[in-house]
């Protein structure tokens, strides 16, 4: 929740999450300093749906804002397909078009749209703005969007879209403010959280990214496999007799750091473990990230800067070290002391690649888009 000053600049008023919808819902809101303003737990309450929980949040938000008026709600929508290249005001026709994209992101898009419908029911006249995770990648060269499959399927939308766009857009914007020279160059942003991807950005625009048709592609993640030989999936189905639902569950929820370590999907837990399997999972995570970075360097035709962001990228010095060591052949020299301290610039002065840590802020990006669309 953001409030606007007289120049329409957003200031964070409260942030939080609603989690475990359909199981034991939890709602938490904190102020900008992290102090908890609201915490509600509904133990084993499976009947509270998106609409009921959003009503709780909305009523609290209105109360929290006091005499300030709610002027709009911005939503993160995972998929904008080929049509939505920029954030837009949601009307019935747009909502219908977004419904049609649910088959492209069945695990995320329906939940995004449920939130929009819930607000429609609570406050039908309130403007709602959709901000897409795919939009930042919309204008890449056609070659970066194609799979080598029959072209009719490409025309049907089976193509590489890319995700985490709001995070990449925020980082590109922030780079322009703090390091205009680097922002004009060839930069890889490593968004390393539970979901993880890399994006090659040149002059502030996405050139190539590791996620493709779905958010399953590319890097190894907390519970997702990342890119995998498609023949393995055929083998699961034909030789092992797995159903599509079982393959989906395996690749989205039981693979990645969790699958390889057998211990946890959480990088902190693996870093704290002495198990050989934890070390193997961490090493594979770093190896895959460096390998994909090498691919993006080819798309970018070189590299001037590397930015680490999201939970692991911002906080885990060990992972940053491993990835940077594997990229030493590019002339990248890490300043290990600065890295351990988590400073803004963690490369040595003589490094051919400037390495930065930048805290991502997708919510602020949504707020900025929402203000702009409202005009
Ligand atoms: P999501 O994709 O769900 O937004 P996050 O960006 O929160 O994920 O990243 C979650 C990952 O970041 C976990 O693996 C977690 O261990 C790691 N992480 C988050 N905060 C820290 C921290 N303070 N120190 C080390 N690791 C952290």
Short mmCIF file of N, CA, C and O in Angstrom, two decimals, residues 282-351:
data_model
loop_
_atom_site.label_atom_id
_atom_site.label_comp_id
_atom_site.label_asym_id
_atom_site.label_seq_id
_atom_site.Cartn_x
_atom_site.Cartn_y
_atom_site.Cartn_z
N UNK A 282 23.74 -26.76 -3.85
CA UNK A 282 24.23 -25.37 -3.93
C UNK A 282 25.17 -25.22 -5.13
O UNK A 282 25.09 -24.25 -5.89
N UNK A 283 26.04 -26.20 -5.31
CA UNK A 283 27.01 -26.13 -6.40
C UNK A 283 26.31 -26.18 -7.76
O UNK A 283 26.66 -25.45 -8.70
N UNK A 284 25.29 -27.03 -7.86
CA UNK A 284 24.55 -27.12 -9.12
C UNK A 284 23.81 -25.81 -9.40
O UNK A 284 23.77 -25.33 -10.54
N UNK A 285 23.25 -25.20 -8.35
CA UNK A 285 22.55 -23.92 -8.51
C UNK A 285 23.50 -22.87 -9.10
O UNK A 285 23.15 -22.17 -10.07
N UNK A 286 24.70 -22.78 -8.53
CA UNK A 286 25.67 -21.77 -9.00
C UNK A 286 26.17 -22.12 -10.40
O UNK A 286 26.33 -21.23 -11.26
N UNK A 287 26.42 -23.39 -10.64
CA UNK A 287 26.93 -23.82 -11.95
C UNK A 287 25.93 -23.49 -13.04
O UNK A 287 26.29 -22.97 -14.11
N UNK A 288 24.65 -23.79 -12.77
CA UNK A 288 23.61 -23.52 -13.76
C UNK A 288 23.46 -22.02 -14.02
O UNK A 288 23.26 -21.58 -15.16
N UNK A 289 23.55 -21.22 -12.94
CA UNK A 289 23.42 -19.77 -13.11
C UNK A 289 24.56 -19.23 -13.96
O UNK A 289 24.33 -18.42 -14.88
N UNK A 290 25.79 -19.69 -13.69
CA UNK A 290 26.95 -19.20 -14.46
C UNK A 290 26.85 -19.67 -15.92
O UNK A 290 27.17 -18.93 -16.84
N UNK A 291 26.40 -20.89 -16.11
CA UNK A 291 26.29 -21.44 -17.47
C UNK A 291 25.27 -20.64 -18.28
O UNK A 291 25.51 -20.27 -19.44
N UNK A 292 24.12 -20.34 -17.67
CA UNK A 292 23.09 -19.56 -18.36
C UNK A 292 23.57 -18.13 -18.60
O UNK A 292 23.24 -17.51 -19.61
N UNK A 293 24.36 -17.60 -17.64
CA UNK A 293 24.91 -16.24 -17.82
C UNK A 293 25.80 -16.22 -19.06
O UNK A 293 25.79 -15.26 -19.83
N UNK A 294 26.57 -17.30 -19.25
CA UNK A 294 27.42 -17.40 -20.45
C UNK A 294 26.58 -17.31 -21.71
O UNK A 294 26.96 -16.64 -22.68
N UNK A 295 25.43 -17.98 -21.71
CA UNK A 295 24.53 -17.92 -22.87
C UNK A 295 24.02 -16.51 -23.11
O UNK A 295 23.98 -16.02 -24.26
N UNK A 296 23.64 -15.83 -22.04
CA UNK A 296 23.11 -14.46 -22.19
C UNK A 296 24.21 -13.51 -22.66
O UNK A 296 23.94 -12.54 -23.38
N UNK A 297 25.46 -13.78 -22.26
CA UNK A 297 26.56 -12.92 -22.73
C UNK A 297 26.67 -12.99 -24.25
O UNK A 297 27.00 -12.00 -24.90
N UNK A 298 26.40 -14.15 -24.80
CA UNK A 298 26.41 -14.27 -26.25
C UNK A 298 25.27 -13.44 -26.85
O UNK A 298 25.46 -12.71 -27.82
N UNK A 299 24.09 -13.51 -26.25
CA UNK A 299 22.95 -12.71 -26.75
C UNK A 299 23.25 -11.21 -26.66
O UNK A 299 22.83 -10.43 -27.51
N UNK A 300 23.96 -10.83 -25.57
CA UNK A 300 24.27 -9.40 -25.35
C UNK A 300 25.52 -8.96 -26.10
O UNK A 300 25.83 -7.77 -26.15
N UNK A 301 26.27 -9.93 -26.61
CA UNK A 301 27.55 -9.67 -27.28
C UNK A 301 28.54 -8.99 -26.35
O UNK A 301 29.20 -8.01 -26.70
N UNK A 302 28.60 -9.51 -25.13
CA UNK A 302 29.55 -8.98 -24.15
C UNK A 302 28.87 -8.73 -22.83
O UNK A 302 27.68 -9.03 -22.67
N UNK A 303 29.64 -8.18 -21.89
CA UNK A 303 29.06 -7.91 -20.57
C UNK A 303 29.78 -6.75 -19.90
O UNK A 303 31.01 -6.76 -19.78
N UNK A 304 29.01 -5.76 -19.45
CA UNK A 304 29.56 -4.63 -18.70
C UNK A 304 29.21 -4.70 -17.22
O UNK A 304 29.96 -4.23 -16.38
N UNK A 305 28.04 -5.27 -16.92
CA UNK A 305 27.60 -5.26 -15.53
C UNK A 305 26.80 -6.48 -15.16
O UNK A 305 26.18 -7.13 -16.02
N UNK A 306 26.86 -6.84 -13.88
CA UNK A 306 26.09 -7.95 -13.34
C UNK A 306 25.41 -7.44 -12.08
O UNK A 306 26.06 -6.81 -11.24
N UNK A 307 24.12 -7.70 -11.95
CA UNK A 307 23.37 -7.25 -10.77
C UNK A 307 22.75 -8.47 -10.09
O UNK A 307 22.09 -9.28 -10.75
N UNK A 308 22.97 -8.59 -8.79
CA UNK A 308 22.32 -9.65 -8.01
C UNK A 308 21.12 -9.06 -7.29
O UNK A 308 21.22 -7.99 -6.67
N UNK A 309 19.98 -9.77 -7.36
CA UNK A 309 18.79 -9.29 -6.66
C UNK A 309 17.93 -10.46 -6.19
O UNK A 309 18.22 -11.62 -6.49
N UNK A 310 16.86 -10.15 -5.43
CA UNK A 310 15.92 -11.10 -4.81
C UNK A 310 16.58 -11.82 -3.62
O UNK A 310 17.78 -11.64 -3.38
N UNK A 311 15.79 -12.62 -2.91
CA UNK A 311 16.20 -13.19 -1.61
C UNK A 311 17.61 -13.75 -1.57
O UNK A 311 18.41 -13.39 -0.70
N UNK A 312 17.96 -14.63 -2.50
CA UNK A 312 19.30 -15.23 -2.50
C UNK A 312 20.32 -14.23 -3.04
O UNK A 312 21.39 -14.03 -2.46
N UNK A 313 19.99 -13.58 -4.14
CA UNK A 313 20.93 -12.64 -4.78
C UNK A 313 21.32 -11.50 -3.86
O UNK A 313 22.47 -11.07 -3.82
N UNK A 314 20.35 -11.01 -3.07
CA UNK A 314 20.62 -9.87 -2.20
C UNK A 314 21.34 -10.27 -0.91
O UNK A 314 22.07 -9.46 -0.33
N UNK A 315 21.12 -11.51 -0.46
CA UNK A 315 21.54 -11.86 0.90
C UNK A 315 22.59 -12.95 1.02
O UNK A 315 23.15 -13.12 2.10
N UNK A 316 22.83 -13.70 -0.04
CA UNK A 316 23.71 -14.86 0.11
C UNK A 316 25.06 -14.62 -0.57
O UNK A 316 25.22 -14.81 -1.78
N UNK A 317 26.04 -14.19 0.24
CA UNK A 317 27.37 -13.86 -0.30
C UNK A 317 28.03 -15.09 -0.91
O UNK A 317 28.75 -14.99 -1.91
N UNK A 318 27.82 -16.25 -0.31
CA UNK A 318 28.45 -17.49 -0.79
C UNK A 318 28.03 -17.82 -2.21
O UNK A 318 28.86 -18.21 -3.05
N UNK A 319 26.75 -17.69 -2.51
CA UNK A 319 26.27 -17.97 -3.87
C UNK A 319 26.85 -16.95 -4.84
O UNK A 319 27.27 -17.29 -5.94
N UNK A 320 26.88 -15.69 -4.42
CA UNK A 320 27.45 -14.66 -5.31
C UNK A 320 28.90 -14.99 -5.62
O UNK A 320 29.35 -14.89 -6.76
N UNK A 321 29.66 -15.42 -4.59
CA UNK A 321 31.07 -15.78 -4.81
C UNK A 321 31.19 -16.90 -5.83
O UNK A 321 31.97 -16.84 -6.78
N UNK A 322 30.40 -17.95 -5.63
CA UNK A 322 30.50 -19.12 -6.53
C UNK A 322 30.20 -18.72 -7.97
O UNK A 322 30.89 -19.15 -8.90
N UNK A 323 29.15 -17.92 -8.17
CA UNK A 323 28.79 -17.54 -9.54
C UNK A 323 29.88 -16.65 -10.14
O UNK A 323 30.32 -16.86 -11.27
N UNK A 324 30.36 -15.69 -9.35
CA UNK A 324 31.38 -14.77 -9.87
C UNK A 324 32.68 -15.51 -10.18
O UNK A 324 33.36 -15.20 -11.17
N UNK A 325 33.04 -16.48 -9.34
CA UNK A 325 34.28 -17.24 -9.62
C UNK A 325 34.17 -17.97 -10.96
O UNK A 325 35.12 -18.05 -11.72
N UNK A 326 32.99 -18.49 -11.25
CA UNK A 326 32.80 -19.21 -12.51
C UNK A 326 32.79 -18.25 -13.72
O UNK A 326 32.85 -18.70 -14.85
N UNK A 327 32.64 -16.96 -13.43
CA UNK A 327 32.64 -15.97 -14.52
C UNK A 327 33.96 -15.19 -14.57
O UNK A 327 34.05 -14.18 -15.29
N UNK A 328 34.96 -15.67 -13.84
CA UNK A 328 36.24 -14.95 -13.79
C UNK A 328 36.87 -14.84 -15.18
O UNK A 328 37.60 -13.90 -15.48
N UNK A 329 36.57 -15.78 -16.06
CA UNK A 329 37.15 -15.76 -17.42
C UNK A 329 36.73 -14.51 -18.21
O UNK A 329 37.35 -14.15 -19.20
N UNK A 330 35.66 -13.83 -17.75
CA UNK A 330 35.21 -12.62 -18.44
C UNK A 330 36.02 -11.40 -18.02
O UNK A 330 35.81 -10.31 -18.55
N UNK A 331 36.93 -11.60 -17.03
CA UNK A 331 37.66 -10.44 -16.48
C UNK A 331 36.97 -9.89 -15.25
O UNK A 331 37.39 -8.88 -14.69
N UNK A 332 35.92 -10.57 -14.81
CA UNK A 332 35.21 -10.14 -13.58
C UNK A 332 36.08 -10.46 -12.37
O UNK A 332 36.54 -11.59 -12.21
N UNK A 333 36.32 -9.46 -11.55
CA UNK A 333 37.09 -9.66 -10.31
C UNK A 333 36.22 -9.23 -9.14
O UNK A 333 35.81 -8.07 -9.04
N UNK A 334 35.94 -10.18 -8.26
CA UNK A 334 35.08 -9.89 -7.10
C UNK A 334 35.93 -9.29 -5.98
O UNK A 334 37.06 -9.72 -5.74
N UNK A 335 35.38 -8.30 -5.28
CA UNK A 335 35.98 -7.80 -4.04
C UNK A 335 35.31 -8.58 -2.92
O UNK A 335 34.20 -8.25 -2.51
N UNK A 336 36.00 -9.62 -2.45
CA UNK A 336 35.34 -10.57 -1.53
C UNK A 336 34.91 -9.89 -0.23
O UNK A 336 33.84 -10.21 0.32
N UNK A 337 35.69 -8.95 0.26
CA UNK A 337 35.33 -8.27 1.51
C UNK A 337 34.04 -7.46 1.30
O UNK A 337 33.11 -7.50 2.14
N UNK A 338 33.97 -6.75 0.18
CA UNK A 338 32.74 -5.96 -0.12
C UNK A 338 31.55 -6.90 -0.30
O UNK A 338 30.42 -6.59 0.11
N UNK A 339 31.82 -8.05 -0.90
CA UNK A 339 30.75 -9.03 -1.12
C UNK A 339 30.21 -9.54 0.22
O UNK A 339 29.00 -9.60 0.44
N UNK A 340 31.11 -9.87 1.13
CA UNK A 340 30.67 -10.39 2.43
C UNK A 340 29.90 -9.31 3.20
O UNK A 340 28.91 -9.60 3.86
N UNK A 341 30.34 -8.06 3.06
CA UNK A 341 29.62 -6.97 3.73
C UNK A 341 28.32 -6.62 3.02
O UNK A 341 27.51 -5.86 3.53
N UNK A 342 28.13 -7.15 1.81
CA UNK A 342 26.88 -6.87 1.07
C UNK A 342 26.80 -5.44 0.58
O UNK A 342 25.73 -4.82 0.58
N UNK A 343 27.95 -4.90 0.14
CA UNK A 343 27.96 -3.50 -0.30
C UNK A 343 27.28 -3.33 -1.66
O UNK A 343 27.01 -4.31 -2.36
N UNK A 344 27.03 -2.09 -2.03
CA UNK A 344 26.32 -1.82 -3.29
C UNK A 344 27.12 -2.30 -4.49
O UNK A 344 26.57 -2.87 -5.43
N UNK A 345 28.45 -2.05 -4.47
CA UNK A 345 29.33 -2.53 -5.55
C UNK A 345 30.26 -3.57 -4.94
O UNK A 345 30.95 -3.29 -3.95
N UNK A 346 30.29 -4.76 -5.52
CA UNK A 346 31.09 -5.84 -4.92
C UNK A 346 32.20 -6.33 -5.85
O UNK A 346 32.83 -7.33 -5.57
N UNK A 347 32.41 -5.62 -6.98
CA UNK A 347 33.54 -5.97 -7.85
C UNK A 347 34.73 -5.08 -7.48
O UNK A 347 34.56 -3.99 -6.92
N UNK A 348 35.93 -5.58 -7.80
CA UNK A 348 37.15 -4.81 -7.54
C UNK A 348 37.28 -3.72 -8.60
O UNK A 348 36.72 -3.85 -9.70
N UNK A 349 38.03 -2.63 -8.29
CA UNK A 349 38.14 -1.52 -9.25
C UNK A 349 38.66 -1.97 -10.62
O UNK A 349 38.26 -1.43 -11.64
N UNK A 350 39.54 -2.99 -10.64
CA UNK A 350 40.12 -3.42 -11.92
C UNK A 350 39.22 -4.39 -12.69
O UNK A 350 39.56 -4.81 -13.81
N UNK A 351 38.06 -4.73 -12.13
CA UNK A 351 37.19 -5.73 -12.76
C UNK A 351 36.66 -5.23 -14.11
O UNK A 351 36.27 -4.06 -14.25
#
